[in-house]
């Protein structure tokens, strides 16, 4: 069975479930995943010109190479390989023996599609984003910094999911616009209590499942409007010693130096790709306010966190949904 959905502005088809509640428009498929033959688990570096290398341990790494035919081979050591053809439209997934294909699907829809977007010249952030009124608020940072949890807290106060973990931005009228992406928020076990609270609060608007990488994936109310303007970016800083949300607006230079630390594809060594990423971020910090967000952390998570944050970053009036800003943060 082939699963098809709209994801990050692309029509994506795959032999595995996409878990994306965004029907694809009529027309050709932009990216087709296919399942190839199993491979032996290996940590060997693949042949080709290295464009990305991320060492994780002595035995585990992620290495992407440009191959002689103009395509790419992405090796996630001892887990799987992805072979991308020169058109960037066909991707073959080869799972290492004894590794479940569900794990490959997690990598495919996050890291692999992010790499494809970078190859297409897009601005891609390691971020989740939520619709608040007629605009978007994004949460950017490394894995484990609370991006998905912050998006969930916003949804608890009336927000709607634009994307999780991968945010593609395109310019329109000189402003960054958000492509609709993943419709599930993938929460770590530490946020399990929040997942339970959301089910209780939102009722039938929430469904949950367990993922191959041992997270809880929550299907929450989703945004349906493409190209919402990105009104603010927030870098979450979870704090267990705080009782209230506070934010600090970064100047453009500090914002650029901070965002550089959180690439969606870690370990890019290709100078052209590095330059494009820098240019995208320089444009972004010139057009969108970037905040450090100090957030009281749980569990238990304080109620009203989403409303408080929206009020703080929406002081300019760009974020003014009454459901989210009726309670001011102190």
PDB file of C-alpha atoms in Angstrom:
ATOM      1  CA  UNK A   1       0.000   0.000   0.000  1.00  0.00           C
ATOM      2  CA  UNK A   2       1.242   3.471  -0.891  1.00  0.00           C
ATOM      3  CA  UNK A   3       0.614   6.325   1.532  1.00  0.00           C
ATOM      4  CA  UNK A   4       0.475   9.871   0.146  1.00  0.00           C
ATOM      5  CA  UNK A   5       0.350  13.209   1.968  1.00  0.00           C
ATOM      6  CA  UNK A   6       1.326  16.855   1.670  1.00  0.00           C
ATOM      7  CA  UNK A   7       4.383  17.592   3.798  1.00  0.00           C
ATOM      8  CA  UNK A   8       6.587  20.728   3.893  1.00  0.00           C
ATOM      9  CA  UNK A   9       5.140  21.893   0.587  1.00  0.00           C
ATOM     10  CA  UNK A  10       5.891  18.568  -1.114  1.00  0.00           C
ATOM     11  CA  UNK A  11       3.646  15.716  -2.154  1.00  0.00           C
ATOM     12  CA  UNK A  12       5.270  12.696  -0.510  1.00  0.00           C
ATOM     13  CA  UNK A  13       4.482   9.031  -1.214  1.00  0.00           C
ATOM     14  CA  UNK A  14       5.837   6.084   0.774  1.00  0.00           C
ATOM     15  CA  UNK A  15       5.266   2.364   1.392  1.00  0.00           C
ATOM     16  CA  UNK A  16       5.029   3.063   5.135  1.00  0.00           C
ATOM     17  CA  UNK A  17       2.436   5.076   7.084  1.00  0.00           C
ATOM     18  CA  UNK A  18       3.160   8.802   7.089  1.00  0.00           C
ATOM     19  CA  UNK A  19       0.969   9.670  10.088  1.00  0.00           C
ATOM     20  CA  UNK A  20       0.274  13.070   8.516  1.00  0.00           C
ATOM     21  CA  UNK A  21      -3.279  14.393   8.385  1.00  0.00           C
ATOM     22  CA  UNK A  22      -2.720  16.539   5.290  1.00  0.00           C
ATOM     23  CA  UNK A  23      -4.250  15.189   2.071  1.00  0.00           C
ATOM     24  CA  UNK A  24      -2.075  15.680  -0.990  1.00  0.00           C
ATOM     25  CA  UNK A  25      -3.370  17.783  -3.893  1.00  0.00           C
ATOM     26  CA  UNK A  26      -4.012  16.181  -7.252  1.00  0.00           C
ATOM     27  CA  UNK A  27      -0.918  16.027  -9.375  1.00  0.00           C
ATOM     28  CA  UNK A  28       2.519  14.432  -9.529  1.00  0.00           C
ATOM     29  CA  UNK A  29       4.424  13.154  -6.520  1.00  0.00           C
ATOM     30  CA  UNK A  30       7.448  15.271  -5.573  1.00  0.00           C
ATOM     31  CA  UNK A  31       9.236  12.683  -3.418  1.00  0.00           C
ATOM     32  CA  UNK A  32       8.680   8.923  -3.716  1.00  0.00           C
ATOM     33  CA  UNK A  33      10.121   6.655  -1.024  1.00  0.00           C
ATOM     34  CA  UNK A  34      10.604   2.999  -1.952  1.00  0.00           C
ATOM     35  CA  UNK A  35      11.762   0.098   0.203  1.00  0.00           C
ATOM     36  CA  UNK A  36      14.946  -1.529  -1.069  1.00  0.00           C
ATOM     37  CA  UNK A  37      16.684  -4.761  -0.144  1.00  0.00           C
ATOM     38  CA  UNK A  38      17.973  -5.191   3.421  1.00  0.00           C
ATOM     39  CA  UNK A  39      21.674  -4.530   4.002  1.00  0.00           C
ATOM     40  CA  UNK A  40      24.231  -5.785   6.499  1.00  0.00           C
ATOM     41  CA  UNK A  41      24.699  -3.477   9.457  1.00  0.00           C
ATOM     42  CA  UNK A  42      27.843  -1.428   8.848  1.00  0.00           C
ATOM     43  CA  UNK A  43      29.711   1.584  10.190  1.00  0.00           C
ATOM     44  CA  UNK A  44      31.896   1.939   7.076  1.00  0.00           C
ATOM     45  CA  UNK A  45      31.944   5.345   5.430  1.00  0.00           C
ATOM     46  CA  UNK A  46      30.224   5.095   2.024  1.00  0.00           C
ATOM     47  CA  UNK A  47      32.194   5.962  -1.137  1.00  0.00           C
ATOM     48  CA  UNK A  48      31.668   9.445  -2.535  1.00  0.00           C
ATOM     49  CA  UNK A  49      32.222  13.108  -1.705  1.00  0.00           C
ATOM     50  CA  UNK A  50      31.247  13.742   1.909  1.00  0.00           C
ATOM     51  CA  UNK A  51      28.731  16.570   2.323  1.00  0.00           C
ATOM     52  CA  UNK A  52      27.536  15.757   5.857  1.00  0.00           C
ATOM     53  CA  UNK A  53      29.325  13.904   8.634  1.00  0.00           C
ATOM     54  CA  UNK A  54      28.008  13.658  12.170  1.00  0.00           C
ATOM     55  CA  UNK A  55      29.957  11.424  14.563  1.00  0.00           C
ATOM     56  CA  UNK A  56      27.806  10.171  17.416  1.00  0.00           C
ATOM     57  CA  UNK A  57      30.169   7.599  18.938  1.00  0.00           C
ATOM     58  CA  UNK A  58      33.105   5.454  17.827  1.00  0.00           C
ATOM     59  CA  UNK A  59      30.736   3.025  16.114  1.00  0.00           C
ATOM     60  CA  UNK A  60      27.792   5.251  15.209  1.00  0.00           C
ATOM     61  CA  UNK A  61      27.719   8.139  12.767  1.00  0.00           C
ATOM     62  CA  UNK A  62      25.612   9.712  10.064  1.00  0.00           C
ATOM     63  CA  UNK A  63      27.486  10.300   6.807  1.00  0.00           C
ATOM     64  CA  UNK A  64      25.995  11.640   3.567  1.00  0.00           C
ATOM     65  CA  UNK A  65      27.965  11.524   0.329  1.00  0.00           C
ATOM     66  CA  UNK A  66      27.468  12.812  -3.196  1.00  0.00           C
ATOM     67  CA  UNK A  67      27.775   9.898  -5.598  1.00  0.00           C
ATOM     68  CA  UNK A  68      29.243   9.791  -9.111  1.00  0.00           C
ATOM     69  CA  UNK A  69      25.788   9.724 -10.719  1.00  0.00           C
ATOM     70  CA  UNK A  70      24.801  13.060  -9.150  1.00  0.00           C
ATOM     71  CA  UNK A  71      22.703  11.495  -6.424  1.00  0.00           C
ATOM     72  CA  UNK A  72      23.346  11.036  -2.730  1.00  0.00           C
ATOM     73  CA  UNK A  73      23.789   8.169  -0.297  1.00  0.00           C
ATOM     74  CA  UNK A  74      22.864   8.829   3.320  1.00  0.00           C
ATOM     75  CA  UNK A  75      24.231   6.279   5.787  1.00  0.00           C
ATOM     76  CA  UNK A  76      22.953   6.062   9.344  1.00  0.00           C
ATOM     77  CA  UNK A  77      25.528   3.633  10.677  1.00  0.00           C
ATOM     78  CA  UNK A  78      24.246   0.211  11.699  1.00  0.00           C
ATOM     79  CA  UNK A  79      20.661   1.353  11.041  1.00  0.00           C
ATOM     80  CA  UNK A  80      19.873   2.137   7.391  1.00  0.00           C
ATOM     81  CA  UNK A  81      20.950   3.705   4.100  1.00  0.00           C
ATOM     82  CA  UNK A  82      18.938   6.091   1.926  1.00  0.00           C
ATOM     83  CA  UNK A  83      19.805   6.420  -1.764  1.00  0.00           C
ATOM     84  CA  UNK A  84      18.551   9.678  -3.319  1.00  0.00           C
ATOM     85  CA  UNK A  85      18.545   9.895  -7.102  1.00  0.00           C
ATOM     86  CA  UNK A  86      19.882  12.921  -8.975  1.00  0.00           C
ATOM     87  CA  UNK A  87      16.389  14.371  -9.450  1.00  0.00           C
ATOM     88  CA  UNK A  88      15.840  14.349  -5.654  1.00  0.00           C
ATOM     89  CA  UNK A  89      12.480  12.762  -6.413  1.00  0.00           C
ATOM     90  CA  UNK A  90      13.107   9.081  -5.659  1.00  0.00           C
ATOM     91  CA  UNK A  91      14.565   7.802  -2.388  1.00  0.00           C
ATOM     92  CA  UNK A  92      15.284   4.125  -1.737  1.00  0.00           C
ATOM     93  CA  UNK A  93      15.409   3.033   1.906  1.00  0.00           C
ATOM     94  CA  UNK A  94      17.623   0.051   2.776  1.00  0.00           C
ATOM     95  CA  UNK A  95      17.201  -1.142   6.361  1.00  0.00           C
ATOM     96  CA  UNK A  96      19.988  -2.949   8.186  1.00  0.00           C
ATOM     97  CA  UNK A  97      19.043  -6.496   9.047  1.00  0.00           C
ATOM     98  CA  UNK A  98      17.077  -6.786  12.292  1.00  0.00           C
ATOM     99  CA  UNK A  99      16.274  -3.040  12.367  1.00  0.00           C
ATOM    100  CA  UNK A 100      12.512  -2.443  12.049  1.00  0.00           C
ATOM    101  CA  UNK A 101      11.376  -0.352   9.061  1.00  0.00           C
ATOM    102  CA  UNK A 102       9.406   1.850  11.463  1.00  0.00           C
ATOM    103  CA  UNK A 103      12.727   3.293  12.625  1.00  0.00           C
ATOM    104  CA  UNK A 104      13.638   4.071   9.036  1.00  0.00           C
ATOM    105  CA  UNK A 105      10.317   5.845   8.583  1.00  0.00           C
ATOM    106  CA  UNK A 106      11.091   8.168  11.510  1.00  0.00           C
ATOM    107  CA  UNK A 107      14.440   9.088   9.934  1.00  0.00           C
ATOM    108  CA  UNK A 108      12.935   9.411   6.457  1.00  0.00           C
ATOM    109  CA  UNK A 109      10.225  11.899   7.351  1.00  0.00           C
ATOM    110  CA  UNK A 110      12.469  14.065   9.519  1.00  0.00           C
ATOM    111  CA  UNK A 111      16.160  14.109   8.699  1.00  0.00           C
ATOM    112  CA  UNK A 112      16.045  12.781   5.132  1.00  0.00           C
ATOM    113  CA  UNK A 113      13.309  15.134   3.935  1.00  0.00           C
ATOM    114  CA  UNK A 114      15.094  18.012   5.686  1.00  0.00           C
ATOM    115  CA  UNK A 115      18.230  17.192   3.692  1.00  0.00           C
ATOM    116  CA  UNK A 116      16.232  17.104   0.464  1.00  0.00           C
ATOM    117  CA  UNK A 117      14.789  20.533   1.261  1.00  0.00           C
ATOM    118  CA  UNK A 118      18.305  21.870   1.864  1.00  0.00           C
ATOM    119  CA  UNK A 119      19.422  20.462  -1.489  1.00  0.00           C
ATOM    120  CA  UNK A 120      16.491  22.295  -3.085  1.00  0.00           C
ATOM    121  CA  UNK A 121      17.781  25.547  -1.585  1.00  0.00           C
ATOM    122  CA  UNK A 122      15.082  25.984   1.068  1.00  0.00           C
ATOM    123  CA  UNK A 123      15.344  27.566   4.499  1.00  0.00           C
ATOM    124  CA  UNK A 124      14.816  24.737   6.993  1.00  0.00           C
ATOM    125  CA  UNK A 125      14.842  25.095  10.774  1.00  0.00           C
ATOM    126  CA  UNK A 126      15.038  22.516  13.552  1.00  0.00           C
ATOM    127  CA  UNK A 127      11.752  23.851  14.844  1.00  0.00           C
ATOM    128  CA  UNK A 128       8.136  23.210  15.678  1.00  0.00           C
ATOM    129  CA  UNK A 129       5.494  25.833  14.925  1.00  0.00           C
ATOM    130  CA  UNK A 130       1.963  26.614  16.047  1.00  0.00           C
ATOM    131  CA  UNK A 131      -0.736  28.857  14.602  1.00  0.00           C
ATOM    132  CA  UNK A 132      -1.839  31.620  16.962  1.00  0.00           C
ATOM    133  CA  UNK A 133      -4.585  33.718  15.444  1.00  0.00           C
ATOM    134  CA  UNK A 134      -3.492  34.593  11.919  1.00  0.00           C
ATOM    135  CA  UNK A 135       0.239  34.138  12.486  1.00  0.00           C
ATOM    136  CA  UNK A 136       2.762  31.521  13.571  1.00  0.00           C
ATOM    137  CA  UNK A 137       5.108  31.152  16.515  1.00  0.00           C
ATOM    138  CA  UNK A 138       8.084  28.832  16.069  1.00  0.00           C
ATOM    139  CA  UNK A 139      10.152  27.009  18.684  1.00  0.00           C
ATOM    140  CA  UNK A 140      13.713  26.228  17.644  1.00  0.00           C
ATOM    141  CA  UNK A 141      16.523  24.261  19.282  1.00  0.00           C
ATOM    142  CA  UNK A 142      18.371  20.970  19.570  1.00  0.00           C
ATOM    143  CA  UNK A 143      16.560  17.708  20.270  1.00  0.00           C
ATOM    144  CA  UNK A 144      15.474  17.611  23.893  1.00  0.00           C
ATOM    145  CA  UNK A 145      15.219  21.387  24.379  1.00  0.00           C
ATOM    146  CA  UNK A 146      11.432  21.373  24.547  1.00  0.00           C
ATOM    147  CA  UNK A 147      10.296  22.418  21.058  1.00  0.00           C
ATOM    148  CA  UNK A 148       7.491  19.872  20.799  1.00  0.00           C
ATOM    149  CA  UNK A 149       6.537  20.334  24.441  1.00  0.00           C
ATOM    150  CA  UNK A 150       6.193  24.091  23.939  1.00  0.00           C
ATOM    151  CA  UNK A 151       4.054  23.516  20.864  1.00  0.00           C
ATOM    152  CA  UNK A 152       1.857  21.185  22.921  1.00  0.00           C
ATOM    153  CA  UNK A 153       1.520  23.805  25.671  1.00  0.00           C
ATOM    154  CA  UNK A 154       0.419  26.327  23.039  1.00  0.00           C
ATOM    155  CA  UNK A 155      -2.160  23.862  21.728  1.00  0.00           C
ATOM    156  CA  UNK A 156      -3.481  23.370  25.263  1.00  0.00           C
ATOM    157  CA  UNK A 157      -4.381  27.077  25.158  1.00  0.00           C
ATOM    158  CA  UNK A 158      -5.972  27.065  21.708  1.00  0.00           C
ATOM    159  CA  UNK A 159      -3.079  26.919  19.242  1.00  0.00           C
ATOM    160  CA  UNK A 160      -3.008  24.678  16.185  1.00  0.00           C
ATOM    161  CA  UNK A 161      -0.092  22.552  14.947  1.00  0.00           C
ATOM    162  CA  UNK A 162       1.694  23.812  11.839  1.00  0.00           C
ATOM    163  CA  UNK A 163       4.627  21.408  12.027  1.00  0.00           C
ATOM    164  CA  UNK A 164       6.858  19.505  14.422  1.00  0.00           C
ATOM    165  CA  UNK A 165      10.656  19.277  14.329  1.00  0.00           C
ATOM    166  CA  UNK A 166      10.995  20.468  10.708  1.00  0.00           C
ATOM    167  CA  UNK A 167       9.991  24.001   9.682  1.00  0.00           C
ATOM    168  CA  UNK A 168      10.352  25.004   6.047  1.00  0.00           C
ATOM    169  CA  UNK A 169      10.185  28.756   5.444  1.00  0.00           C
ATOM    170  CA  UNK A 170       9.655  30.509   2.130  1.00  0.00           C
ATOM    171  CA  UNK A 171       9.677  34.270   1.443  1.00  0.00           C
ATOM    172  CA  UNK A 172       6.543  36.100   0.344  1.00  0.00           C
ATOM    173  CA  UNK A 173       6.264  39.879   0.381  1.00  0.00           C
ATOM    174  CA  UNK A 174       9.678  39.837   2.016  1.00  0.00           C
ATOM    175  CA  UNK A 175       8.446  37.884   5.055  1.00  0.00           C
ATOM    176  CA  UNK A 176       9.038  34.260   6.096  1.00  0.00           C
ATOM    177  CA  UNK A 177       6.019  32.023   5.547  1.00  0.00           C
ATOM    178  CA  UNK A 178       5.516  28.590   7.125  1.00  0.00           C
ATOM    179  CA  UNK A 179       4.906  25.418   5.122  1.00  0.00           C
ATOM    180  CA  UNK A 180       2.459  22.997   6.719  1.00  0.00           C
ATOM    181  CA  UNK A 181       4.288  19.934   7.977  1.00  0.00           C
ATOM    182  CA  UNK A 182       3.918  17.126  10.487  1.00  0.00           C
ATOM    183  CA  UNK A 183       0.585  17.028  12.295  1.00  0.00           C
ATOM    184  CA  UNK A 184       1.807  14.983  15.257  1.00  0.00           C
ATOM    185  CA  UNK A 185       3.850  16.329  18.152  1.00  0.00           C
ATOM    186  CA  UNK A 186       6.406  13.752  19.285  1.00  0.00           C
ATOM    187  CA  UNK A 187       6.928  14.070  23.046  1.00  0.00           C
ATOM    188  CA  UNK A 188       9.593  12.394  25.142  1.00  0.00           C
ATOM    189  CA  UNK A 189       8.661  10.292  28.146  1.00  0.00           C
ATOM    190  CA  UNK A 190       9.321  13.208  30.516  1.00  0.00           C
ATOM    191  CA  UNK A 191       6.358  15.014  28.948  1.00  0.00           C
ATOM    192  CA  UNK A 192       4.022  12.034  29.301  1.00  0.00           C
ATOM    193  CA  UNK A 193       1.964  13.795  31.963  1.00  0.00           C
ATOM    194  CA  UNK A 194       1.407  16.678  29.552  1.00  0.00           C
ATOM    195  CA  UNK A 195       0.166  14.238  26.927  1.00  0.00           C
ATOM    196  CA  UNK A 196      -2.363  12.890  29.420  1.00  0.00           C
ATOM    197  CA  UNK A 197      -3.449  16.440  30.318  1.00  0.00           C
ATOM    198  CA  UNK A 198      -3.990  17.303  26.653  1.00  0.00           C
ATOM    199  CA  UNK A 199      -6.150  14.239  26.142  1.00  0.00           C
ATOM    200  CA  UNK A 200      -8.233  15.295  29.153  1.00  0.00           C
ATOM    201  CA  UNK A 201      -8.408  18.959  28.073  1.00  0.00           C
ATOM    202  CA  UNK A 202      -9.040  18.589  24.348  1.00  0.00           C
ATOM    203  CA  UNK A 203     -10.882  15.263  24.426  1.00  0.00           C
ATOM    204  CA  UNK A 204     -11.801  13.963  20.991  1.00  0.00           C
ATOM    205  CA  UNK A 205      -9.432  16.436  19.303  1.00  0.00           C
ATOM    206  CA  UNK A 206      -6.447  14.371  20.531  1.00  0.00           C
ATOM    207  CA  UNK A 207      -5.178  10.921  19.626  1.00  0.00           C
ATOM    208  CA  UNK A 208      -1.909   9.324  20.714  1.00  0.00           C
ATOM    209  CA  UNK A 209       0.404   6.503  19.625  1.00  0.00           C
ATOM    210  CA  UNK A 210       3.857   5.203  20.538  1.00  0.00           C
ATOM    211  CA  UNK A 211       6.671   5.686  18.010  1.00  0.00           C
ATOM    212  CA  UNK A 212       9.618   3.503  17.026  1.00  0.00           C
ATOM    213  CA  UNK A 213      11.983   5.829  18.926  1.00  0.00           C
ATOM    214  CA  UNK A 214       9.956   5.467  22.121  1.00  0.00           C
ATOM    215  CA  UNK A 215       8.091   8.758  22.078  1.00  0.00           C
ATOM    216  CA  UNK A 216       4.418   9.635  22.386  1.00  0.00           C
ATOM    217  CA  UNK A 217       3.049  11.055  19.130  1.00  0.00           C
ATOM    218  CA  UNK A 218       0.030  13.287  19.721  1.00  0.00           C
ATOM    219  CA  UNK A 219      -2.367  14.182  16.933  1.00  0.00           C
ATOM    220  CA  UNK A 220      -3.656  17.614  18.013  1.00  0.00           C
ATOM    221  CA  UNK A 221      -5.800  20.263  16.291  1.00  0.00           C
ATOM    222  CA  UNK A 222      -3.931  21.262  13.132  1.00  0.00           C
ATOM    223  CA  UNK A 223      -3.490  24.432  11.132  1.00  0.00           C
ATOM    224  CA  UNK A 224      -4.843  24.227   7.598  1.00  0.00           C
ATOM    225  CA  UNK A 225      -3.670  27.518   6.076  1.00  0.00           C
ATOM    226  CA  UNK A 226      -0.469  27.402   4.073  1.00  0.00           C
ATOM    227  CA  UNK A 227       2.088  30.208   4.203  1.00  0.00           C
ATOM    228  CA  UNK A 228       1.185  31.729   7.554  1.00  0.00           C
ATOM    229  CA  UNK A 229       3.555  34.541   8.460  1.00  0.00           C
ATOM    230  CA  UNK A 230       6.144  33.626  11.078  1.00  0.00           C
ATOM    231  CA  UNK A 231       5.620  36.284  13.763  1.00  0.00           C
ATOM    232  CA  UNK A 232       8.283  35.143  16.235  1.00  0.00           C
ATOM    233  CA  UNK A 233      10.885  32.482  16.979  1.00  0.00           C
ATOM    234  CA  UNK A 234      11.403  31.320  20.550  1.00  0.00           C
ATOM    235  CA  UNK A 235      14.361  29.303  21.834  1.00  0.00           C
ATOM    236  CA  UNK A 236      12.980  27.436  24.861  1.00  0.00           C
ATOM    237  CA  UNK A 237      14.982  27.284  28.069  1.00  0.00           C
ATOM    238  CA  UNK A 238      13.173  24.930  30.478  1.00  0.00           C
ATOM    239  CA  UNK A 239      13.462  26.102  34.079  1.00  0.00           C
ATOM    240  CA  UNK A 240      12.290  24.184  37.122  1.00  0.00           C
ATOM    241  CA  UNK A 241      13.061  27.136  39.401  1.00  0.00           C
ATOM    242  CA  UNK A 242      10.597  29.558  37.760  1.00  0.00           C
ATOM    243  CA  UNK A 243       6.915  30.189  38.390  1.00  0.00           C
ATOM    244  CA  UNK A 244       6.264  32.440  35.377  1.00  0.00           C
ATOM    245  CA  UNK A 245       7.238  32.684  31.716  1.00  0.00           C
ATOM    246  CA  UNK A 246       9.728  35.367  30.702  1.00  0.00           C
ATOM    247  CA  UNK A 247      11.323  36.208  27.353  1.00  0.00           C
ATOM    248  CA  UNK A 248      14.423  38.079  26.215  1.00  0.00           C
ATOM    249  CA  UNK A 249      14.517  39.650  22.752  1.00  0.00           C
ATOM    250  CA  UNK A 250      17.847  39.031  21.008  1.00  0.00           C
ATOM    251  CA  UNK A 251      19.499  41.570  18.748  1.00  0.00           C
ATOM    252  CA  UNK A 252      20.082  40.410  15.173  1.00  0.00           C
ATOM    253  CA  UNK A 253      23.737  39.445  15.707  1.00  0.00           C
ATOM    254  CA  UNK A 254      23.017  37.446  18.860  1.00  0.00           C
ATOM    255  CA  UNK A 255      20.014  35.822  17.186  1.00  0.00           C
ATOM    256  CA  UNK A 256      22.128  34.751  14.205  1.00  0.00           C
ATOM    257  CA  UNK A 257      24.911  33.325  16.374  1.00  0.00           C
ATOM    258  CA  UNK A 258      22.333  31.463  18.448  1.00  0.00           C
ATOM    259  CA  UNK A 259      20.334  30.002  15.560  1.00  0.00           C
ATOM    260  CA  UNK A 260      23.527  28.754  13.898  1.00  0.00           C
ATOM    261  CA  UNK A 261      23.882  26.359  16.842  1.00  0.00           C
ATOM    262  CA  UNK A 262      20.645  24.538  15.981  1.00  0.00           C
ATOM    263  CA  UNK A 263      20.835  23.228  12.381  1.00  0.00           C
ATOM    264  CA  UNK A 264      18.176  20.756  11.299  1.00  0.00           C
ATOM    265  CA  UNK A 265      20.842  18.704   9.518  1.00  0.00           C
ATOM    266  CA  UNK A 266      23.834  18.463  11.843  1.00  0.00           C
ATOM    267  CA  UNK A 267      27.360  18.080  10.475  1.00  0.00           C
ATOM    268  CA  UNK A 268      27.152  19.814   7.073  1.00  0.00           C
ATOM    269  CA  UNK A 269      30.688  20.126   5.672  1.00  0.00           C
ATOM    270  CA  UNK A 270      29.845  21.129   2.096  1.00  0.00           C
ATOM    271  CA  UNK A 271      30.802  24.828   1.777  1.00  0.00           C
ATOM    272  CA  UNK A 272      27.979  25.670  -0.637  1.00  0.00           C
ATOM    273  CA  UNK A 273      25.346  24.233   1.686  1.00  0.00           C
ATOM    274  CA  UNK A 274      26.967  25.969   4.664  1.00  0.00           C
ATOM    275  CA  UNK A 275      26.827  29.298   2.844  1.00  0.00           C
ATOM    276  CA  UNK A 276      23.193  28.862   1.871  1.00  0.00           C
ATOM    277  CA  UNK A 277      22.218  28.032   5.456  1.00  0.00           C
ATOM    278  CA  UNK A 278      24.040  31.119   6.741  1.00  0.00           C
ATOM    279  CA  UNK A 279      22.316  33.350   4.179  1.00  0.00           C
ATOM    280  CA  UNK A 280      18.903  31.951   5.118  1.00  0.00           C
ATOM    281  CA  UNK A 281      19.476  32.629   8.809  1.00  0.00           C
ATOM    282  CA  UNK A 282      20.794  36.142   8.145  1.00  0.00           C
ATOM    283  CA  UNK A 283      17.603  36.916   6.213  1.00  0.00           C
ATOM    284  CA  UNK A 284      15.505  35.382   8.952  1.00  0.00           C
ATOM    285  CA  UNK A 285      16.928  37.381  11.867  1.00  0.00           C
ATOM    286  CA  UNK A 286      16.523  40.569   9.828  1.00  0.00           C
ATOM    287  CA  UNK A 287      12.784  39.970   9.452  1.00  0.00           C
ATOM    288  CA  UNK A 288      11.587  37.987  12.508  1.00  0.00           C
ATOM    289  CA  UNK A 289      12.082  38.694  16.234  1.00  0.00           C
ATOM    290  CA  UNK A 290      13.989  35.930  18.024  1.00  0.00           C
ATOM    291  CA  UNK A 291      13.508  35.410  21.757  1.00  0.00           C
ATOM    292  CA  UNK A 292      15.022  33.337  24.516  1.00  0.00           C
ATOM    293  CA  UNK A 293      12.062  31.907  26.399  1.00  0.00           C
ATOM    294  CA  UNK A 294      12.522  30.933  30.047  1.00  0.00           C
ATOM    295  CA  UNK A 295       9.639  28.595  30.798  1.00  0.00           C
ATOM    296  CA  UNK A 296       8.581  26.982  34.100  1.00  0.00           C
ATOM    297  CA  UNK A 297       8.958  23.261  33.487  1.00  0.00           C
ATOM    298  CA  UNK A 298       7.205  20.152  34.686  1.00  0.00           C
ATOM    299  CA  UNK A 299       5.760  17.788  35.150  1.00  0.00           C
ATOM    300  CA  UNK A 300       3.446  19.143  36.295  1.00  0.00           C
ATOM    301  CA  UNK A 301       3.332  21.913  33.700  1.00  0.00           C
ATOM    302  CA  UNK A 302       1.696  25.182  34.793  1.00  0.00           C
ATOM    303  CA  UNK A 303      -1.619  25.989  33.149  1.00  0.00           C
ATOM    304  CA  UNK A 304      -1.761  29.048  30.919  1.00  0.00           C
ATOM    305  CA  UNK A 305       1.851  28.796  29.753  1.00  0.00           C
ATOM    306  CA  UNK A 306       0.839  29.118  26.106  1.00  0.00           C
ATOM    307  CA  UNK A 307      -1.312  32.191  26.737  1.00  0.00           C
ATOM    308  CA  UNK A 308       1.459  33.822  28.746  1.00  0.00           C
ATOM    309  CA  UNK A 309       4.079  33.242  26.068  1.00  0.00           C
ATOM    310  CA  UNK A 310       1.813  34.449  23.256  1.00  0.00           C
ATOM    311  CA  UNK A 311       1.129  37.621  25.205  1.00  0.00           C
ATOM    312  CA  UNK A 312       4.826  38.298  25.703  1.00  0.00           C
ATOM    313  CA  UNK A 313       5.977  37.742  22.117  1.00  0.00           C
ATOM    314  CA  UNK A 314       2.800  39.324  20.706  1.00  0.00           C
ATOM    315  CA  UNK A 315       3.303  42.726  22.309  1.00  0.00           C
ATOM    316  CA  UNK A 316       3.589  44.306  18.861  1.00  0.00           C
ATOM    317  CA  UNK A 317       0.043  43.223  18.047  1.00  0.00           C
ATOM    318  CA  UNK A 318       1.110  40.706  15.416  1.00  0.00           C
ATOM    319  CA  UNK A 319      -0.148  37.866  17.624  1.00  0.00           C
ATOM    320  CA  UNK A 320      -3.552  38.876  18.915  1.00  0.00           C
ATOM    321  CA  UNK A 321      -5.829  35.856  19.058  1.00  0.00           C
ATOM    322  CA  UNK A 322      -8.154  36.482  22.028  1.00  0.00           C
ATOM    323  CA  UNK A 323      -8.139  32.826  23.063  1.00  0.00           C
ATOM    324  CA  UNK A 324      -4.396  32.971  23.604  1.00  0.00           C
ATOM    325  CA  UNK A 325      -3.736  36.534  24.774  1.00  0.00           C
ATOM    326  CA  UNK A 326      -6.582  37.251  27.153  1.00  0.00           C
ATOM    327  CA  UNK A 327      -4.378  36.489  30.161  1.00  0.00           C
ATOM    328  CA  UNK A 328      -1.309  38.705  30.383  1.00  0.00           C
ATOM    329  CA  UNK A 329       2.016  37.354  31.544  1.00  0.00           C
ATOM    330  CA  UNK A 330       3.607  39.195  34.420  1.00  0.00           C
TER     331      UNK A 330
END
